[in-house]
Amino acid sequence: MKTTYNFNAGPCILPREALQAGIEALQDFSQTGMSVIEVSHRSKEWEAVMNECRALWKELLHIPDNYEVLFLGGGASLQFCMVPMNLMEKKAAYLETGVWAKKAIKEAKVFGEVITVASSAESTFNHIPRKYIIPSDADYFHITTNNTIYGTEIKTDMDSPVPLVADMSSDIMSRPVDVSKYILIYGGAQKNVGPAGVTFVIIRKDILGKVSRHIPSMLNYQTHIDGDSMFNTPPVFPVYIMTQTLKWLKKLGGVEAINKINTEKADMLYAEIDRNPLFKGTVAKEDRSVMNVCFVMSAGYESLEAEFMEFAKSRGMAGIKGHRSVGGFRASIYNACPKENVQALINCMQEFEKLHK
Ligand SMILES: *Cc1c(COP(=O)(O)O)cnc(C)c1O
């Protein structure tokens, strides 16, 4: 297999160990003589996987007992609709920090009044707004902790005067989180905890049943709590790989240990972006994401963008093209991205500098 340094934004790099376990389970799952995608989801072997997955989530994030962890379909995008459908009676507040936040706002407007408390849209979402007022009569306040496209991140758990909801699609399990500060945390698995196809929802159980609208069964969180995420057939293979990914994370020392490694990786790469005269960062330093590192060619070197892209590709870098709405480059350095991959990108930037300075 050729050496590729995978910086894709999602789907993205996963731990080799988790993939290997997946290959084995595709052939023979838990000594059943059947593949993990051939067994009944009601079998005791499969139930053991679901239980293990739930237990790993609770253990790794120290999730309090009054919360449930759900594994659903539909991606984070379906949560943009399920959150307001289940939690908004009249009014909700949203912080607009990127394209994903905008999409969440658009869906919420279907269900009631949405107050966008602040937005960084006018500056291409290059920072996290800090001065805003959250209306005290909002049913909840929604934030996107990591803005995958722009490379900004809310790195601490904020205090909110109303119940807090967070889209943590692209930074879940990258750092310790005080779950008790949120009523609901959700995300697509394909950025940091598994393959596409499964969506995680961490929900405080007492918040449900308070809206007056009728909620269809499949879109009602209560249905999935009551059914232990098996009201219908769960996405078995994505859940299996997610379980293996969390086992890998636990072995490594959990979110506390990975947070240290992630910070080191991000510091290394941002230091190179700041040092190398050919490149510059695109967002406010204090809001720089630990997961998605965005950068562009510096003034005077703009014409070298396509050449650097080719140069990086020839050295095995994959997925560093910036999102089409931002341009430039984006290196997604999620949990499973080893430090060596970040170093390989830094070496590549330094070699390119020598060719052009
Ligand atoms: C990728 C992403 C989404 C969309 O996830 P899907 O599972 O594709 O619906 C939503 N929010 C954030 C922050 C993301 O990074």
Tab-separated table of C-alpha atoms and ligand atoms in Angstrom:
chain	number	residue	atom	x	y	z
A	1	MET	CA	0.000	0.000	0.000
A	2	LYS	CA	1.392	3.441	-0.830
A	3	THR	CA	2.125	5.902	1.954
A	4	THR	CA	-0.577	8.560	2.085
A	5	TYR	CA	-0.917	11.238	4.715
A	6	ASN	CA	-4.659	11.579	5.037
A	7	PHE	CA	-5.879	15.081	5.969
A	8	ASN	CA	-9.450	14.659	4.718
A	9	ALA	CA	-12.127	16.657	6.566
A	10	GLY	CA	-14.724	13.888	6.765
A	11	PRO	CA	-14.990	11.032	6.088
A	12	CYS	CA	-11.430	11.027	7.306
A	13	ILE	CA	-8.587	9.088	8.839
A	14	LEU	CA	-9.514	6.364	11.341
A	15	PRO	CA	-7.262	4.304	13.620
A	16	ARG	CA	-5.679	1.404	11.682
A	17	GLU	CA	-6.519	-0.876	14.618
A	18	ALA	CA	-10.229	-0.086	14.284
A	19	LEU	CA	-10.174	-0.778	10.546
A	20	GLN	CA	-8.350	-4.068	11.100
A	21	ALA	CA	-10.929	-5.141	13.681
A	22	GLY	CA	-13.616	-4.231	11.143
A	23	ILE	CA	-12.009	-6.396	8.456
A	24	GLU	CA	-11.915	-9.338	10.851
A	25	ALA	CA	-15.523	-8.842	11.974
A	26	LEU	CA	-16.648	-8.659	8.355
A	27	GLN	CA	-15.353	-12.205	7.992
A	28	ASP	CA	-16.188	-13.736	11.335
A	29	PHE	CA	-18.038	-11.727	13.964
A	30	SER	CA	-17.598	-12.752	17.584
A	31	GLN	CA	-17.017	-16.424	16.596
A	32	THR	CA	-20.478	-16.693	15.106
A	33	GLY	CA	-19.174	-17.927	11.742
A	34	MET	CA	-21.067	-15.003	10.217
A	35	SER	CA	-20.143	-11.478	9.232
A	36	VAL	CA	-21.015	-8.586	11.531
A	37	ILE	CA	-23.258	-7.333	8.711
A	38	GLU	CA	-25.012	-10.715	8.436
A	39	VAL	CA	-26.098	-11.293	12.026
A	40	SER	CA	-29.392	-10.235	13.538
A	41	HIS	CA	-29.262	-6.935	15.370
A	42	ARG	CA	-31.325	-8.710	18.048
A	43	SER	CA	-28.625	-11.357	18.648
A	44	LYS	CA	-26.839	-11.375	21.990
A	45	GLU	CA	-23.516	-10.877	20.189
A	46	TRP	CA	-24.753	-7.663	18.589
A	47	GLU	CA	-26.389	-6.420	21.781
A	48	ALA	CA	-23.003	-6.813	23.441
A	49	VAL	CA	-21.492	-4.438	20.858
A	50	MET	CA	-24.229	-1.829	21.429
A	51	ASN	CA	-23.732	-2.070	25.187
A	52	GLU	CA	-19.979	-1.808	24.867
A	53	CYS	CA	-20.296	1.227	22.592
A	54	ARG	CA	-22.648	3.006	25.001
A	55	ALA	CA	-20.433	2.160	27.966
A	56	LEU	CA	-17.333	3.518	26.190
A	57	TRP	CA	-19.087	6.799	25.424
A	58	LYS	CA	-20.192	7.168	29.037
A	59	GLU	CA	-16.777	6.270	30.400
A	60	LEU	CA	-14.666	8.371	28.023
A	61	LEU	CA	-16.741	11.552	28.399
A	62	HIS	CA	-17.726	10.933	32.047
A	63	ILE	CA	-21.375	11.276	31.027
A	64	PRO	CA	-23.651	11.699	34.087
A	65	ASP	CA	-26.325	9.067	34.825
A	66	ASN	CA	-29.256	11.282	33.872
A	67	TYR	CA	-28.069	11.327	30.254
A	68	GLU	CA	-28.535	8.784	27.482
A	69	VAL	CA	-26.312	8.166	24.453
A	70	LEU	CA	-28.135	7.405	21.205
A	71	PHE	CA	-26.847	6.056	17.896
A	72	LEU	CA	-29.073	7.185	15.050
A	73	GLY	CA	-29.120	7.615	11.290
A	74	GLY	CA	-29.490	10.756	9.209
A	75	GLY	CA	-26.228	12.494	10.032
A	76	ALA	CA	-25.769	15.701	11.971
A	77	SER	CA	-27.963	17.285	9.287
A	78	LEU	CA	-31.034	15.425	10.557
A	79	GLN	CA	-30.251	16.711	14.054
A	80	PHE	CA	-30.586	20.263	12.696
A	81	CYS	CA	-34.287	19.374	12.428
A	82	MET	CA	-34.728	16.922	15.349
A	83	VAL	CA	-33.320	19.347	17.916
A	84	PRO	CA	-35.894	22.131	17.331
A	85	MET	CA	-38.689	19.633	16.659
A	86	ASN	CA	-38.144	18.036	20.088
A	87	LEU	CA	-36.990	21.028	22.135
A	88	MET	CA	-38.346	24.292	20.739
A	89	GLU	CA	-41.803	25.383	21.812
A	90	LYS	CA	-41.613	28.994	20.607
A	91	LYS	CA	-38.146	30.447	20.438
A	92	ALA	CA	-34.501	29.338	20.282
A	93	ALA	CA	-31.173	31.172	20.129
A	94	TYR	CA	-28.346	30.265	17.737
A	95	LEU	CA	-24.744	31.395	17.335
A	96	GLU	CA	-23.845	31.648	13.651
A	97	THR	CA	-20.216	30.620	13.296
A	98	GLY	CA	-20.184	28.891	9.922
A	99	VAL	CA	-22.020	27.044	7.195
A	100	TRP	CA	-23.132	24.212	9.491
A	101	ALA	CA	-24.536	26.686	12.020
A	102	LYS	CA	-26.392	28.428	9.185
A	103	LYS	CA	-27.921	25.150	8.116
A	104	ALA	CA	-28.994	24.427	11.693
A	105	ILE	CA	-30.608	27.881	11.863
A	106	LYS	CA	-32.455	27.328	8.600
A	107	GLU	CA	-34.039	24.111	9.872
A	108	ALA	CA	-34.897	25.584	13.276
A	109	LYS	CA	-36.886	28.344	11.549
A	110	VAL	CA	-39.312	25.661	10.371
A	111	PHE	CA	-40.382	25.176	14.001
A	112	GLY	CA	-40.462	28.653	15.531
A	113	GLU	CA	-38.696	31.924	16.117
A	114	VAL	CA	-34.930	31.828	15.815
A	115	ILE	CA	-32.769	34.545	17.343
A	116	THR	CA	-29.300	34.619	15.809
A	117	VAL	CA	-27.470	36.172	18.761
A	118	ALA	CA	-24.317	36.920	16.770
A	119	SER	CA	-22.680	36.024	13.473
A	120	SER	CA	-19.177	36.206	12.026
A	121	ALA	CA	-20.509	35.810	8.466
A	122	GLU	CA	-19.350	39.274	7.430
A	123	SER	CA	-15.729	38.313	8.045
A	124	THR	CA	-16.018	34.886	6.369
A	125	PHE	CA	-16.465	33.253	9.778
A	126	ASN	CA	-12.823	33.942	10.707
A	127	HIS	CA	-13.522	34.231	14.432
A	128	ILE	CA	-15.989	33.236	17.142
A	129	PRO	CA	-18.207	36.176	18.195
A	130	ARG	CA	-17.897	36.857	21.928
A	131	LYS	CA	-20.219	39.734	22.705
A	132	TYR	CA	-23.859	38.802	22.486
A	133	ILE	CA	-26.969	38.509	24.568
A	134	ILE	CA	-28.871	35.261	24.846
A	135	PRO	CA	-32.594	35.932	25.373
A	136	SER	CA	-33.632	34.484	28.714
A	137	ASP	CA	-36.911	33.190	27.260
A	138	ALA	CA	-35.214	31.047	24.591
A	139	ASP	CA	-35.936	27.327	24.937
A	140	TYR	CA	-32.260	26.599	24.252
A	141	PHE	CA	-29.047	28.121	22.876
A	142	HIS	CA	-27.357	26.272	20.008
A	143	ILE	CA	-23.633	26.419	19.254
A	144	THR	CA	-21.299	24.665	16.812
A	145	THR	CA	-18.182	23.978	18.848
A	146	ASN	CA	-15.873	23.324	15.901
A	147	ASN	CA	-16.378	24.980	12.546
A	148	THR	CA	-14.968	22.321	10.263
A	149	ILE	CA	-14.911	24.478	7.126
A	150	TYR	CA	-13.376	27.667	8.549
A	151	GLY	CA	-11.122	26.205	11.241
A	152	THR	CA	-12.434	28.009	14.312
A	153	GLU	CA	-13.315	26.313	17.577
A	154	ILE	CA	-15.025	27.052	20.877
A	155	LYS	CA	-12.535	25.193	23.040
A	156	THR	CA	-14.119	25.567	26.447
A	157	ASP	CA	-17.552	24.668	27.786
A	158	MET	CA	-19.404	27.944	28.115
A	159	ASP	CA	-21.954	29.038	30.684
A	160	SER	CA	-25.369	29.721	29.211
A	161	PRO	CA	-28.400	31.279	30.920
A	162	VAL	CA	-30.667	28.896	28.958
A	163	PRO	CA	-30.167	25.173	28.198
A	164	LEU	CA	-27.177	24.628	25.901
A	165	VAL	CA	-27.181	22.439	22.752
A	166	ALA	CA	-24.008	21.748	20.762
A	167	ASP	CA	-23.133	20.352	17.366
A	168	MET	CA	-19.816	18.664	18.184
A	169	SER	CA	-19.507	16.756	14.908
A	170	SER	CA	-15.878	17.614	14.346
A	171	ASP	CA	-14.377	17.910	17.820
A	172	ILE	CA	-16.204	15.321	19.897
A	173	MET	CA	-13.760	13.112	21.834
A	174	SER	CA	-10.880	15.463	21.010
A	175	ARG	CA	-10.883	17.017	24.483
A	176	PRO	CA	-12.604	16.570	27.848
A	177	VAL	CA	-16.138	18.013	27.867
A	178	ASP	CA	-18.251	18.885	30.891
A	179	VAL	CA	-21.371	17.158	29.592
A	180	SER	CA	-23.439	18.489	32.502
A	181	LYS	CA	-23.257	21.979	30.936
A	182	TYR	CA	-25.259	20.800	27.916
A	183	ILE	CA	-28.731	19.353	27.547
A	184	LEU	CA	-27.866	17.828	24.193
A	185	ILE	CA	-24.696	17.172	22.190
A	186	TYR	CA	-24.826	15.665	18.718
A	187	GLY	CA	-22.747	14.976	15.647
A	188	GLY	CA	-22.038	12.803	12.672
A	189	ALA	CA	-19.482	10.124	13.550
A	190	GLN	CA	-17.398	10.577	10.421
A	191	LYS	CA	-15.099	13.299	11.703
A	192	ASN	CA	-13.613	11.842	14.829
A	193	VAL	CA	-15.328	8.701	16.060
A	194	GLY	CA	-16.099	6.434	13.116
A	195	PRO	CA	-17.354	6.077	9.571
A	196	ALA	CA	-20.286	7.926	8.017
A	197	GLY	CA	-23.686	6.380	8.689
A	198	VAL	CA	-24.069	6.763	12.425
A	199	THR	CA	-24.950	9.903	14.374
A	200	PHE	CA	-24.365	10.239	18.098
A	201	VAL	CA	-26.716	12.114	20.426
A	202	ILE	CA	-25.972	12.675	24.116
A	203	ILE	CA	-29.183	13.842	25.731
A	204	ARG	CA	-30.353	14.739	29.217
A	205	LYS	CA	-33.440	12.622	29.643
A	206	ASP	CA	-35.610	15.069	31.593
A	207	ILE	CA	-35.714	17.684	28.809
A	208	LEU	CA	-38.130	15.740	26.629
A	209	GLY	CA	-41.924	15.826	26.488
A	210	LYS	CA	-42.177	19.589	26.917
A	211	VAL	CA	-43.243	20.699	23.435
A	212	SER	CA	-46.854	20.640	22.323
A	213	ARG	CA	-46.375	19.540	18.688
A	214	HIS	CA	-46.859	15.968	17.547
A	215	ILE	CA	-43.500	14.363	16.811
A	216	PRO	CA	-43.320	11.400	14.402
A	217	SER	CA	-41.913	8.303	16.154
A	218	MET	CA	-38.649	8.094	14.219
A	219	LEU	CA	-37.906	11.775	14.885
A	220	ASN	CA	-38.738	11.596	18.581
A	221	TYR	CA	-35.707	11.175	20.864
A	222	GLN	CA	-37.938	9.400	23.391
A	223	THR	CA	-38.545	6.594	20.895
A	224	HIS	CA	-34.835	5.946	20.604
A	225	ILE	CA	-34.240	6.209	24.344
A	226	ASP	CA	-37.027	3.672	24.951
A	227	GLY	CA	-35.687	1.415	22.194
A	228	ASP	CA	-32.023	1.575	23.320
A	229	SER	CA	-31.190	2.957	19.842
A	230	MET	CA	-32.702	-0.186	18.314
A	231	PHE	CA	-36.251	1.016	17.613
A	232	ASN	CA	-35.329	0.181	14.036
A	233	THR	CA	-32.250	-1.537	12.613
A	234	PRO	CA	-29.205	0.474	13.676
A	235	PRO	CA	-26.350	1.176	11.219
A	236	VAL	CA	-24.509	-1.933	12.406
A	237	PHE	CA	-21.185	-1.639	10.626
A	238	PRO	CA	-20.623	2.063	11.417
A	239	VAL	CA	-21.508	1.338	15.071
A	240	TYR	CA	-19.036	-1.544	15.067
A	241	ILE	CA	-16.190	0.619	13.756
A	242	MET	CA	-17.140	3.400	16.166
A	243	THR	CA	-16.873	0.945	19.059
A	244	GLN	CA	-13.413	-0.126	17.890
A	245	THR	CA	-12.369	3.522	17.492
A	246	LEU	CA	-13.428	4.275	21.065
A	247	LYS	CA	-11.584	1.173	22.324
A	248	TRP	CA	-8.468	2.513	20.625
A	249	LEU	CA	-9.004	5.906	22.272
A	250	LYS	CA	-9.473	4.332	25.692
A	251	LYS	CA	-6.241	2.336	25.320
A	252	LEU	CA	-4.422	5.538	24.445
A	253	GLY	CA	-5.559	7.145	27.707
A	254	GLY	CA	-8.922	8.633	26.739
A	255	VAL	CA	-9.874	12.218	25.913
A	256	GLU	CA	-7.439	13.678	28.445
A	257	ALA	CA	-4.492	11.982	26.725
A	258	ILE	CA	-5.657	12.650	23.170
A	259	ASN	CA	-6.269	16.310	24.015
A	260	LYS	CA	-2.588	16.671	24.862
A	261	ILE	CA	-1.522	15.008	21.608
A	262	ASN	CA	-4.028	17.024	19.560
A	263	THR	CA	-2.808	20.289	21.054
A	264	GLU	CA	0.800	19.361	20.292
A	265	LYS	CA	-0.068	18.518	16.686
A	266	ALA	CA	-2.002	21.761	16.183
A	267	ASP	CA	0.725	23.853	17.858
A	268	MET	CA	3.361	22.297	15.548
A	269	LEU	CA	1.400	23.066	12.411
A	270	TYR	CA	0.290	26.586	13.379
A	271	ALA	CA	3.892	27.383	14.388
A	272	GLU	CA	5.031	26.437	10.885
A	273	ILE	CA	2.249	28.479	9.265
A	274	ASP	CA	3.304	31.498	11.355
A	275	ARG	CA	7.018	30.975	10.693
A	276	ASN	CA	6.982	30.097	6.989
A	277	PRO	CA	6.861	33.312	4.932
A	278	LEU	CA	4.956	31.552	2.119
A	279	PHE	CA	1.909	30.729	4.218
A	280	LYS	CA	-0.467	32.442	6.602
A	281	GLY	CA	-3.384	31.423	8.794
A	282	THR	CA	-6.930	32.534	8.028
A	283	VAL	CA	-8.595	32.894	11.438
A	284	ALA	CA	-8.155	34.774	14.729
A	285	LYS	CA	-5.349	33.103	16.696
A	286	GLU	CA	-7.372	32.704	19.877
A	287	ASP	CA	-10.087	30.824	17.966
A	288	ARG	CA	-7.852	28.487	15.968
A	289	SER	CA	-9.272	24.988	15.716
A	290	VAL	CA	-7.258	22.090	17.077
A	291	MET	CA	-8.912	19.811	14.505
A	292	ASN	CA	-9.081	21.722	11.193
A	293	VAL	CA	-6.089	23.890	10.365
A	294	CYS	CA	-6.836	26.375	7.563
A	295	PHE	CA	-4.167	28.380	5.755
A	296	VAL	CA	-3.499	30.212	2.487
A	297	MET	CA	-0.479	31.476	0.553
A	298	SER	CA	0.852	34.786	1.970
A	299	ALA	CA	0.665	38.087	0.112
A	300	GLY	CA	3.022	37.955	-2.833
A	301	TYR	CA	2.945	34.172	-3.051
A	302	GLU	CA	-0.711	33.719	-4.054
A	303	SER	CA	0.210	32.515	-7.540
A	304	LEU	CA	1.941	29.470	-6.016
A	305	GLU	CA	-1.261	27.923	-4.647
A	306	ALA	CA	-1.817	25.383	-7.410
A	307	GLU	CA	1.880	24.522	-7.457
A	308	PHE	CA	1.974	23.847	-3.721
A	309	MET	CA	-1.107	21.670	-4.050
A	310	GLU	CA	0.654	19.541	-6.687
A	311	PHE	CA	3.892	19.524	-4.706
A	312	ALA	CA	2.103	18.329	-1.570
A	313	LYS	CA	0.211	15.676	-3.521
A	314	SER	CA	3.460	14.347	-4.997
A	315	ARG	CA	4.714	13.886	-1.424
A	316	GLY	CA	1.698	11.876	-0.344
A	317	MET	CA	-0.496	14.578	1.216
A	318	ALA	CA	-4.200	13.899	0.643
A	319	GLY	CA	-7.233	16.054	1.370
A	320	ILE	CA	-5.483	19.375	2.048
A	321	LYS	CA	-7.548	21.435	-0.373
A	322	GLY	CA	-9.538	24.071	1.505
A	323	HIS	CA	-13.322	23.964	1.363
A	324	ARG	CA	-14.632	25.548	-1.831
A	325	SER	CA	-16.118	28.469	0.142
A	326	VAL	CA	-12.736	29.430	1.664
A	327	GLY	CA	-10.071	28.285	-0.816
A	328	GLY	CA	-6.451	27.718	0.153
A	329	PHE	CA	-5.648	24.721	2.301
A	330	ARG	CA	-7.132	22.829	5.205
A	331	ALA	CA	-5.404	20.060	7.079
A	332	SER	CA	-7.813	18.083	9.237
A	333	ILE	CA	-5.765	16.547	12.010
A	334	TYR	CA	-8.364	14.547	13.906
A	335	ASN	CA	-7.639	12.114	16.760
A	336	ALA	CA	-6.478	9.307	14.465
A	337	CYS	CA	-4.008	11.516	12.589
A	338	PRO	CA	-0.558	10.632	13.956
A	339	LYS	CA	2.004	13.312	14.788
A	340	GLU	CA	4.230	11.919	12.006
A	341	ASN	CA	1.621	12.932	9.426
A	342	VAL	CA	1.641	16.496	10.707
A	343	GLN	CA	5.442	16.468	10.618
A	344	ALA	CA	5.346	15.201	7.010
A	345	LEU	CA	3.167	18.171	6.032
A	346	ILE	CA	5.476	20.582	7.849
A	347	ASN	CA	8.494	19.089	6.032
A	348	CYS	CA	6.650	19.497	2.772
A	349	MET	CA	5.948	23.200	3.517
A	350	GLN	CA	9.618	23.739	4.401
A	351	GLU	CA	10.869	22.060	1.219
A	352	PHE	CA	8.500	24.183	-0.822
A	353	GLU	CA	9.792	27.297	0.941
A	354	LYS	CA	13.393	26.416	-0.028
A	355	LEU	CA	12.335	26.138	-3.677
A	356	HIS	CA	10.682	29.546	-3.737
A	357	LYS	CA	12.183	31.952	-1.243
B	1	LIG	C1	-19.801	17.493	8.823
B	1	LIG	C2	-20.550	18.348	9.723
B	1	LIG	C3	-21.955	18.352	9.737
B	1	LIG	C4	-22.788	17.530	8.774
B	1	LIG	O1	-22.742	16.207	9.117
B	1	LIG	P1	-23.588	15.114	8.306
B	1	LIG	O2	-23.401	13.907	9.153
B	1	LIG	O3	-22.953	15.021	6.953
B	1	LIG	O4	-24.985	15.561	8.215
B	1	LIG	C5	-22.596	19.142	10.665
B	1	LIG	N1	-21.905	19.917	11.532
B	1	LIG	C6	-20.559	19.954	11.538
B	1	LIG	C7	-19.854	20.807	12.525
B	1	LIG	C8	-19.837	19.178	10.634
B	1	LIG	O5	-18.503	19.190	10.641
